[in-house]
């Protein structure tokens, strides 16, 4: 009989779902923020070439990060010594009007062209080129011994920019770009000390906000390796930064490895990015009892291994769009923590068009598709609560949902980490809306190049209500509704962490406690990071929450299955809200011994 039913369904073209996404009739506020805040997500790295500013505006992006101003025209290297204070920079050097004009001309073009859209620009230094007259003997002749003197360069530079621009300086400052790459020159303690002294001067003198350590993606991605040696360096930096800095900043990349006619992807997104962010936030909670806001000042598709450095083709162009899209889903699902993220795409890079939006003369390149996709989302749209299917397996399809209460249009966004087509059931509990048709826009790899299929009309497949999601694609599905969105309630979601982190798995067991400020929550789920040896099983054999075994889980996408020297996964568990108390005990058992639970996060929401 069952076989007969299946044959009948197939005969009539019934599409069975591969996974289910549930969209709830609740706004989702994370850390008090519910809107799609464009300015947090739509910036590109570097200044915009003056002839490309209107082009960038047309695709919805603006300059987001001022890169290496200390290297421009050897600004720091040519700085004169103070005639009255040996070993310190001359305060009059960058007060010279002609030098100011040359130094700040490009920034003034950005200000005059973009206006307050770039108020939240991040200002960053390289800090590896200094005057010959400075003593650099402790740092391989490259970085000054006298950190107070070095910090005066930064302060005098900011003062000059403030004077020249009438006070219109960027709000956020990164002290050193990727210091973990140059630890033989700037050792970790020097890095900490320099960040501290620069922050003290910029905050007290100019009211700027300061970010650091601006680590490479690898520093966080490999936090669990070598007995957590990278993490220990991060924690030591945070011991200073949680008191003296405003943001924790870092970079996040996925990479390509080309071999023959195929390629593989490895990197921090999705699992290790979430796991390492949870470690940073857990540590902040333990030290300060609150979140630390994050800035990801570079993200996207990093190096391509196995080919020459200037290799490019349609596949690398596609991955330069597709990988940042995947990061965006992670960031938007963690917007409680992430203050802003700046994709590593430049208006134009003469040396490498792989990261360029336009040619020198303004011809749009493939990478503009990243911004034209996200240009569809505006502040009027608010996030809806969504949930993935608890399949017990690795999640390949990541969802977001937004609705505009003014136009009553709803959008469901899906990113497919896998290469296979997915039939995705969109479930609207109690049929709070019941869409049958809509318009979809997808970015996918087609005929050897990135392709965009915009505003393609579709009918949802019955009886399961599925939409089609191509392999290795990012899509959004728009639905016109008559739903009264202004009347729905807001789920205010916040994350709390265990009193322990990097918990050893001893005798197959690990345990922690999470304290909450109150009870009476509407929703709750648990996020568990687990690091073990390469061949070990990271999935907990059992997770017990306040005495109740949690049975529904899924694993975040792991991009390091092949390249990782450890196995570091994140498992999410559904937690019945009725089980959540002010003090919550989480006990986990595993197959075998060894490894660590890196952090345990409890995400809870209250209806308002």
Short mmCIF file of N, CA and C in Angstrom, two decimals, residues 499-566:
data_model
loop_
_atom_site.label_atom_id
_atom_site.label_comp_id
_atom_site.label_asym_id
_atom_site.label_seq_id
_atom_site.Cartn_x
_atom_site.Cartn_y
_atom_site.Cartn_z
N UNK A 499 29.41 29.04 33.24
CA UNK A 499 30.41 29.56 34.18
C UNK A 499 31.79 28.94 33.93
N UNK A 500 31.85 27.98 33.03
CA UNK A 500 33.12 27.33 32.66
C UNK A 500 33.26 27.37 31.14
N UNK A 501 34.49 27.37 30.66
CA UNK A 501 34.76 27.21 29.23
C UNK A 501 36.05 26.40 29.07
N UNK A 502 36.23 25.88 27.86
CA UNK A 502 37.31 24.92 27.59
C UNK A 502 37.27 23.83 28.67
N UNK A 503 36.13 23.19 28.76
CA UNK A 503 35.86 22.18 29.79
C UNK A 503 36.42 20.83 29.32
N UNK A 504 37.35 20.23 30.04
CA UNK A 504 37.88 18.92 29.62
C UNK A 504 36.79 17.86 29.62
N UNK A 505 36.82 17.01 28.61
CA UNK A 505 35.93 15.84 28.58
C UNK A 505 36.65 14.73 29.33
N UNK A 506 36.25 14.53 30.56
CA UNK A 506 36.91 13.58 31.45
C UNK A 506 35.98 12.40 31.72
N UNK A 507 36.50 11.19 31.48
CA UNK A 507 35.67 9.99 31.62
C UNK A 507 34.38 10.11 30.81
N UNK A 508 34.51 10.75 29.64
CA UNK A 508 33.37 10.89 28.74
C UNK A 508 32.32 11.88 29.21
N UNK A 509 32.68 12.78 30.13
CA UNK A 509 31.68 13.66 30.73
C UNK A 509 32.19 15.10 30.83
N UNK A 510 31.29 16.05 30.64
CA UNK A 510 31.58 17.47 30.86
C UNK A 510 30.31 18.14 31.35
N UNK A 511 30.49 19.18 32.16
CA UNK A 511 29.31 19.81 32.77
C UNK A 511 29.57 21.30 33.02
N UNK A 512 28.51 22.10 32.95
CA UNK A 512 28.61 23.51 33.32
C UNK A 512 27.25 23.99 33.80
N UNK A 513 27.25 25.22 34.31
CA UNK A 513 26.02 25.85 34.80
C UNK A 513 25.88 27.22 34.15
N UNK A 514 24.66 27.55 33.75
CA UNK A 514 24.38 28.85 33.15
C UNK A 514 23.35 29.57 34.00
N UNK A 515 23.70 30.77 34.44
CA UNK A 515 22.79 31.58 35.25
C UNK A 515 22.10 32.62 34.37
N UNK A 516 20.80 32.77 34.56
CA UNK A 516 20.01 33.75 33.83
C UNK A 516 19.48 34.81 34.79
N UNK A 517 19.22 36.02 34.29
CA UNK A 517 18.75 37.08 35.18
C UNK A 517 17.30 36.92 35.63
N UNK A 518 16.53 36.07 34.93
CA UNK A 518 15.11 35.89 35.28
C UNK A 518 14.63 34.57 34.69
N UNK A 519 13.34 34.34 34.78
CA UNK A 519 12.74 33.13 34.21
C UNK A 519 11.56 33.56 33.34
N UNK A 520 10.74 32.59 32.91
CA UNK A 520 9.57 32.92 32.11
C UNK A 520 9.88 33.20 30.66
N UNK A 521 10.76 32.39 30.06
CA UNK A 521 11.16 32.62 28.67
C UNK A 521 10.20 31.94 27.70
N UNK A 522 10.11 32.52 26.53
CA UNK A 522 9.21 32.03 25.47
C UNK A 522 9.90 31.01 24.57
N UNK A 523 11.19 31.23 24.27
CA UNK A 523 11.95 30.33 23.42
C UNK A 523 13.32 30.10 24.02
N UNK A 524 13.93 28.99 23.67
CA UNK A 524 15.29 28.72 24.14
C UNK A 524 15.93 27.64 23.28
N UNK A 525 17.23 27.80 23.04
CA UNK A 525 18.00 26.73 22.44
C UNK A 525 19.43 26.82 22.94
N UNK A 526 20.13 25.70 22.84
CA UNK A 526 21.47 25.55 23.41
C UNK A 526 22.48 25.41 22.27
N UNK A 527 23.64 26.03 22.43
CA UNK A 527 24.71 25.92 21.44
C UNK A 527 25.96 25.41 22.14
N UNK A 528 26.47 24.28 21.67
CA UNK A 528 27.58 23.59 22.33
C UNK A 528 28.75 23.46 21.36
N UNK A 529 29.90 24.07 21.70
CA UNK A 529 31.11 23.91 20.91
C UNK A 529 31.95 22.78 21.47
N UNK A 530 32.40 21.88 20.58
CA UNK A 530 33.16 20.70 21.01
C UNK A 530 34.39 20.55 20.13
N UNK A 531 35.57 20.50 20.74
CA UNK A 531 36.83 20.28 20.04
C UNK A 531 37.43 18.95 20.48
N UNK A 532 37.74 18.10 19.50
CA UNK A 532 38.34 16.80 19.81
C UNK A 532 39.37 16.45 18.74
N UNK A 533 40.03 15.33 18.95
CA UNK A 533 40.98 14.85 17.95
C UNK A 533 40.28 14.64 16.61
N UNK A 534 41.08 14.66 15.56
CA UNK A 534 40.56 14.62 14.20
C UNK A 534 39.58 13.46 13.96
N UNK A 535 39.88 12.30 14.52
CA UNK A 535 39.07 11.11 14.24
C UNK A 535 38.02 10.82 15.30
N UNK A 536 37.89 11.71 16.28
CA UNK A 536 36.91 11.48 17.36
C UNK A 536 35.54 11.99 16.95
N UNK A 537 34.54 11.55 17.68
CA UNK A 537 33.15 11.96 17.45
C UNK A 537 32.84 13.15 18.35
N UNK A 538 32.49 14.28 17.74
CA UNK A 538 32.20 15.47 18.56
C UNK A 538 30.75 15.53 19.04
N UNK A 539 29.89 14.76 18.44
CA UNK A 539 28.48 14.84 18.84
C UNK A 539 28.30 14.25 20.23
N UNK A 540 27.75 15.03 21.16
CA UNK A 540 27.50 14.46 22.49
C UNK A 540 26.59 13.24 22.41
N UNK A 541 26.97 12.22 23.15
CA UNK A 541 26.11 11.03 23.24
C UNK A 541 24.78 11.40 23.90
N UNK A 542 24.86 12.31 24.87
CA UNK A 542 23.66 12.76 25.56
C UNK A 542 23.90 14.15 26.12
N UNK A 543 22.90 15.01 26.01
CA UNK A 543 22.92 16.32 26.65
C UNK A 543 21.71 16.39 27.56
N UNK A 544 21.97 16.63 28.84
CA UNK A 544 20.90 16.68 29.83
C UNK A 544 20.81 18.10 30.37
N UNK A 545 19.64 18.70 30.23
CA UNK A 545 19.41 20.09 30.63
C UNK A 545 18.44 20.09 31.81
N UNK A 546 18.95 20.46 32.97
CA UNK A 546 18.12 20.46 34.20
C UNK A 546 17.37 19.14 34.38
N UNK A 547 18.10 18.05 34.11
CA UNK A 547 17.53 16.72 34.32
C UNK A 547 16.79 16.15 33.15
N UNK A 548 16.55 16.93 32.11
CA UNK A 548 15.82 16.43 30.95
C UNK A 548 16.77 16.24 29.78
N UNK A 549 16.72 15.06 29.15
CA UNK A 549 17.56 14.77 28.00
C UNK A 549 17.04 15.51 26.77
N UNK A 550 17.95 16.24 26.11
CA UNK A 550 17.58 16.95 24.89
C UNK A 550 17.78 16.02 23.71
N UNK A 551 16.77 15.88 22.89
CA UNK A 551 16.82 14.88 21.82
C UNK A 551 16.91 15.48 20.43
N UNK A 552 16.68 16.78 20.27
CA UNK A 552 16.63 17.39 18.94
C UNK A 552 17.85 18.28 18.73
N UNK A 553 18.62 17.98 17.68
CA UNK A 553 19.86 18.74 17.45
C UNK A 553 20.17 18.82 15.97
N UNK A 554 21.08 19.72 15.63
CA UNK A 554 21.75 19.72 14.34
C UNK A 554 23.14 20.32 14.53
N UNK A 555 24.02 20.08 13.55
CA UNK A 555 25.40 20.55 13.61
C UNK A 555 25.59 21.67 12.59
N UNK A 556 26.29 22.73 12.97
CA UNK A 556 26.59 23.80 12.02
C UNK A 556 27.58 23.30 10.96
N UNK A 557 27.50 23.92 9.79
CA UNK A 557 28.33 23.50 8.67
C UNK A 557 29.82 23.59 9.02
N UNK A 558 30.56 22.54 8.73
CA UNK A 558 31.98 22.44 9.06
C UNK A 558 32.80 22.51 7.78
N UNK A 559 33.49 23.64 7.57
CA UNK A 559 34.32 23.81 6.38
C UNK A 559 35.73 23.24 6.55
N UNK A 560 36.02 22.68 7.74
CA UNK A 560 37.37 22.19 8.02
C UNK A 560 37.43 20.68 8.16
N UNK A 561 36.49 19.98 7.56
CA UNK A 561 36.47 18.51 7.66
C UNK A 561 37.76 17.89 7.16
N UNK A 562 38.30 18.43 6.08
CA UNK A 562 39.50 17.86 5.46
C UNK A 562 40.76 18.55 5.97
N UNK A 563 40.78 19.86 5.99
CA UNK A 563 42.00 20.62 6.28
C UNK A 563 42.30 20.74 7.77
N UNK A 564 41.30 20.57 8.62
CA UNK A 564 41.51 20.78 10.04
C UNK A 564 42.41 19.73 10.67
N UNK A 565 43.28 20.14 11.59
CA UNK A 565 44.09 19.18 12.33
C UNK A 565 43.35 18.69 13.57
N UNK A 566 42.27 19.40 13.92
CA UNK A 566 41.37 18.96 14.97
C UNK A 566 39.96 18.93 14.39
#
